[in-house]
């Protein structure tokens, strides 16, 4: 388990508070900091995680049965090694954890038991985005119970006016915002702008913008995803990451920063056997200098949502061999229109124009400081 501490800010005007989390925190300079005040921070990002089942699911073969049979350590055991090795792991938390049976009238309602929250620390997942269209599946009670579950393990989350701040062992502060375009349309823009302004004021080193957006089962972003992704970077995001389509979408670059349009499903209890089981972990290494990100390296790690092919066993697993190569080829196709290059090893390279622009902006910022 990684030793971490973090902050969570609730509301635009609320004060930040510090909670000591999973273990002791030692303040010390890294060798790079001692030499030139630079440090690196590695963040792993994964897509939609619904730790529970649909209201219409029976018990056999369900997420609930797998939890009862195997316990909280079962679900992420095949990717835990990656999450343990980074500085922070963030996933999209889709659904609620509640004992309430008061469902909102809609096609699909997702919930798990409050005790399922233990799955996250077992997997070395330190933060969640909570802006999505299944957050309200069991009304205000479902939201309240889920937030209480987050608080019970000191887990930072973000949703709408609530922004999260996570502090790594190295002392880097990672801020994040989370919104659902599916629910609020262009109304999310105020949440994003205000949230990122709040994070800047709090002095974070990295800002992540998490957007629940796009068309379900579409492998390509719509025009508003592209528009909003660029706006997020203009407003201060160092990385934009999307969810909701339930399938992978491509990677874009703007002003030297990446936009990941959809991470797809990951540990997804709401579908017992989706046709497309491709997914990925996006791992970003940020270089931080004097409180600002001055560079990022993005690697896409192909995965499957299940360790078996004939059903969903809710156990995301690294893809290997031809399956890994196939996912990379698909990501290359989804990203082709944006000019980024995705290598066979999953490393993403920006178009030359984006690299040049990023370099020029960094030089300008240095001159002005």
CSV table of N, CA, C and O in Angstrom, one decimal, residues 23-72:
chain,number,residue,atom,x,y,z
A,23,UNK,N,-0.9,6.1,5.9
A,23,UNK,CA,0.3,5.8,6.7
A,23,UNK,C,1.1,7.1,6.9
A,23,UNK,O,0.7,8.2,6.5
A,24,UNK,N,2.3,7.0,7.5
A,24,UNK,CA,3.1,8.2,7.8
A,24,UNK,C,3.6,8.8,6.6
A,24,UNK,O,3.8,8.2,5.6
A,25,UNK,N,3.8,10.1,6.6
A,25,UNK,CA,4.3,10.9,5.5
A,25,UNK,C,5.6,11.5,5.9
A,25,UNK,O,5.7,12.2,6.9
A,26,UNK,N,6.6,11.3,5.1
A,26,UNK,CA,7.9,11.8,5.4
A,26,UNK,C,8.3,12.9,4.3
A,26,UNK,O,8.2,12.6,3.2
A,27,UNK,N,8.6,14.0,4.8
A,27,UNK,CA,9.0,15.1,3.9
A,27,UNK,C,10.5,15.0,3.6
A,27,UNK,O,11.3,15.0,4.5
A,28,UNK,N,10.8,14.8,2.4
A,28,UNK,CA,12.2,14.8,2.0
A,28,UNK,C,12.4,15.2,0.5
A,28,UNK,O,11.5,14.9,-0.3
A,29,UNK,N,13.5,15.8,0.2
A,29,UNK,CA,13.7,16.2,-1.2
A,29,UNK,C,14.2,15.0,-2.0
A,29,UNK,O,15.0,14.2,-1.5
A,30,UNK,N,13.8,14.9,-3.2
A,30,UNK,CA,14.3,13.9,-4.1
A,30,UNK,C,15.6,14.4,-4.6
A,30,UNK,O,15.9,15.6,-4.6
A,31,UNK,N,16.5,13.5,-5.2
A,31,UNK,CA,17.7,13.9,-5.8
A,31,UNK,C,17.6,14.9,-6.8
A,31,UNK,O,18.3,15.9,-6.9
A,32,UNK,N,16.5,14.8,-7.7
A,32,UNK,CA,16.3,15.7,-8.7
A,32,UNK,C,16.0,17.1,-8.2
A,32,UNK,O,16.3,18.1,-8.7
A,33,UNK,N,15.2,17.1,-7.0
A,33,UNK,CA,14.8,18.4,-6.4
A,33,UNK,C,16.1,19.1,-5.9
A,33,UNK,O,16.2,20.3,-6.0
A,34,UNK,N,16.9,18.3,-5.3
A,34,UNK,CA,18.1,18.9,-4.7
A,34,UNK,C,19.0,19.5,-5.8
A,34,UNK,O,19.6,20.5,-5.6
A,35,UNK,N,19.0,18.9,-7.0
A,35,UNK,CA,19.8,19.5,-8.1
A,35,UNK,C,19.2,20.6,-8.8
A,35,UNK,O,19.8,21.6,-9.0
A,36,UNK,N,17.9,20.5,-9.2
A,36,UNK,CA,17.4,21.6,-10.0
A,36,UNK,C,15.9,21.9,-9.7
A,36,UNK,O,15.2,22.5,-10.5
A,37,UNK,N,15.4,21.4,-8.5
A,37,UNK,CA,14.1,21.7,-8.1
A,37,UNK,C,13.0,21.1,-9.0
A,37,UNK,O,11.9,21.6,-9.1
A,38,UNK,N,13.4,20.0,-9.7
A,38,UNK,CA,12.4,19.3,-10.5
A,38,UNK,C,12.0,18.0,-9.8
A,38,UNK,O,12.8,17.4,-9.1
A,39,UNK,N,10.8,17.6,-10.1
A,39,UNK,CA,10.4,16.3,-9.6
A,39,UNK,C,9.4,15.7,-10.6
A,39,UNK,O,8.8,16.4,-11.4
A,40,UNK,N,9.2,14.4,-10.6
A,40,UNK,CA,8.3,13.7,-11.5
A,40,UNK,C,7.2,13.1,-10.6
A,40,UNK,O,7.4,12.6,-9.5
A,41,UNK,N,6.0,13.0,-11.2
A,41,UNK,CA,4.9,12.4,-10.5
A,41,UNK,C,4.2,11.5,-11.6
A,41,UNK,O,3.9,12.0,-12.7
A,42,UNK,N,3.9,10.3,-11.2
A,42,UNK,CA,3.3,9.3,-12.1
A,42,UNK,C,1.9,9.0,-11.6
A,42,UNK,O,1.7,8.6,-10.5
A,43,UNK,N,0.9,9.2,-12.5
A,43,UNK,CA,-0.5,9.1,-12.2
A,43,UNK,C,-1.1,8.0,-13.1
A,43,UNK,O,-0.9,8.1,-14.3
A,44,UNK,N,-1.8,7.0,-12.6
A,44,UNK,CA,-2.5,6.0,-13.4
A,44,UNK,C,-4.0,6.4,-13.4
A,44,UNK,O,-4.6,6.7,-12.3
A,45,UNK,N,-4.6,6.3,-14.6
A,45,UNK,CA,-6.0,6.6,-14.7
A,45,UNK,C,-6.7,5.4,-15.4
A,45,UNK,O,-6.2,4.9,-16.4
A,46,UNK,N,-7.9,5.0,-14.8
A,46,UNK,CA,-8.7,4.0,-15.4
A,46,UNK,C,-10.2,4.4,-15.5
A,46,UNK,O,-10.6,5.4,-14.8
A,47,UNK,N,-10.9,3.7,-16.3
A,47,UNK,CA,-12.3,4.2,-16.6
A,47,UNK,C,-13.4,3.9,-15.7
A,47,UNK,O,-13.2,3.9,-14.5
A,48,UNK,N,-14.6,3.7,-16.2
A,48,UNK,CA,-15.8,3.5,-15.4
A,48,UNK,C,-15.7,2.3,-14.6
A,48,UNK,O,-15.5,1.1,-15.1
A,49,UNK,N,-15.8,2.5,-13.3
A,49,UNK,CA,-15.8,1.4,-12.3
A,49,UNK,C,-17.2,1.4,-11.6
A,49,UNK,O,-17.4,2.4,-10.8
A,50,UNK,N,-18.0,0.4,-11.8
A,50,UNK,CA,-19.2,0.3,-11.0
A,50,UNK,C,-19.1,-0.9,-10.1
A,50,UNK,O,-19.1,-2.0,-10.5
A,51,UNK,N,-18.9,-0.6,-8.8
A,51,UNK,CA,-18.7,-1.6,-7.8
A,51,UNK,C,-20.1,-2.1,-7.3
A,51,UNK,O,-20.5,-1.8,-6.1
A,52,UNK,N,-20.8,-2.8,-8.1
A,52,UNK,CA,-22.1,-3.3,-7.8
A,52,UNK,C,-22.8,-3.8,-9.0
A,52,UNK,O,-22.1,-4.2,-10.0
A,53,UNK,N,-24.1,-3.9,-9.0
A,53,UNK,CA,-24.8,-4.6,-10.0
A,53,UNK,C,-26.0,-3.7,-10.4
A,53,UNK,O,-26.4,-2.7,-9.7
A,54,UNK,N,-26.6,-4.0,-11.6
A,54,UNK,CA,-27.9,-3.4,-12.0
A,54,UNK,C,-29.0,-3.9,-11.1
A,54,UNK,O,-28.9,-5.1,-10.6
A,55,UNK,N,-30.0,-3.1,-10.9
A,55,UNK,CA,-31.1,-3.5,-10.1
A,55,UNK,C,-31.8,-4.8,-10.6
A,55,UNK,O,-32.5,-5.5,-9.9
A,56,UNK,N,-31.7,-5.0,-11.9
A,56,UNK,CA,-32.4,-6.2,-12.6
A,56,UNK,C,-31.5,-7.4,-12.6
A,56,UNK,O,-32.0,-8.5,-13.0
A,57,UNK,N,-30.3,-7.3,-12.1
A,57,UNK,CA,-29.4,-8.5,-12.1
A,57,UNK,C,-29.8,-9.5,-11.0
A,57,UNK,O,-30.1,-9.1,-9.8
A,58,UNK,N,-29.8,-10.8,-11.3
A,58,UNK,CA,-29.9,-11.8,-10.3
A,58,UNK,C,-28.6,-12.0,-9.6
A,58,UNK,O,-27.6,-11.3,-9.9
A,59,UNK,N,-28.6,-13.0,-8.7
A,59,UNK,CA,-27.3,-13.1,-7.9
A,59,UNK,C,-26.3,-13.9,-8.6
A,59,UNK,O,-25.1,-13.6,-8.6
A,60,UNK,N,-26.7,-15.0,-9.3
A,60,UNK,CA,-25.7,-15.8,-10.0
A,60,UNK,C,-24.8,-15.1,-11.0
A,60,UNK,O,-25.4,-14.5,-11.9
A,61,UNK,N,-23.5,-15.2,-10.9
A,61,UNK,CA,-22.6,-14.5,-11.8
A,61,UNK,C,-22.5,-13.0,-11.7
A,61,UNK,O,-21.9,-12.4,-12.5
A,62,UNK,N,-23.1,-12.5,-10.6
A,62,UNK,CA,-23.1,-11.0,-10.4
A,62,UNK,C,-21.9,-10.5,-9.7
A,62,UNK,O,-21.1,-11.3,-9.1
A,63,UNK,N,-21.7,-9.2,-9.7
A,63,UNK,CA,-20.6,-8.6,-8.9
A,63,UNK,C,-20.8,-9.0,-7.5
A,63,UNK,O,-19.8,-9.2,-6.8
A,64,UNK,N,-22.0,-9.0,-7.0
A,64,UNK,CA,-22.3,-9.3,-5.6
A,64,UNK,C,-21.8,-10.7,-5.2
A,64,UNK,O,-21.2,-10.9,-4.2
A,65,UNK,N,-22.1,-11.6,-6.1
A,65,UNK,CA,-21.6,-13.0,-5.8
A,65,UNK,C,-20.1,-13.1,-5.8
A,65,UNK,O,-19.5,-13.7,-4.9
A,66,UNK,N,-19.4,-12.4,-6.7
A,66,UNK,CA,-18.0,-12.4,-6.7
A,66,UNK,C,-17.4,-11.8,-5.4
A,66,UNK,O,-16.4,-12.3,-4.9
A,67,UNK,N,-18.0,-10.8,-4.9
A,67,UNK,CA,-17.6,-10.2,-3.7
A,67,UNK,C,-17.7,-11.1,-2.5
A,67,UNK,O,-16.8,-11.3,-1.7
A,68,UNK,N,-18.9,-11.7,-2.5
A,68,UNK,CA,-19.2,-12.7,-1.4
A,68,UNK,C,-18.3,-13.9,-1.4
A,68,UNK,O,-17.9,-14.4,-0.4
A,69,UNK,N,-17.9,-14.3,-2.6
A,69,UNK,CA,-17.1,-15.5,-2.7
A,69,UNK,C,-15.6,-15.2,-2.5
A,69,UNK,O,-14.9,-16.0,-1.9
A,70,UNK,N,-15.1,-14.0,-3.0
A,70,UNK,CA,-13.7,-13.8,-3.0
A,70,UNK,C,-13.2,-12.6,-2.2
A,70,UNK,O,-12.0,-12.5,-2.0
A,71,UNK,N,-14.1,-11.7,-1.8
A,71,UNK,CA,-13.7,-10.6,-0.9
A,71,UNK,C,-13.2,-9.4,-1.7
A,71,UNK,O,-13.1,-9.4,-3.0
A,72,UNK,N,-12.8,-8.3,-1.1
A,72,UNK,CA,-12.5,-7.0,-1.8
A,72,UNK,C,-11.2,-7.1,-2.6
A,72,UNK,O,-11.0,-6.3,-3.5
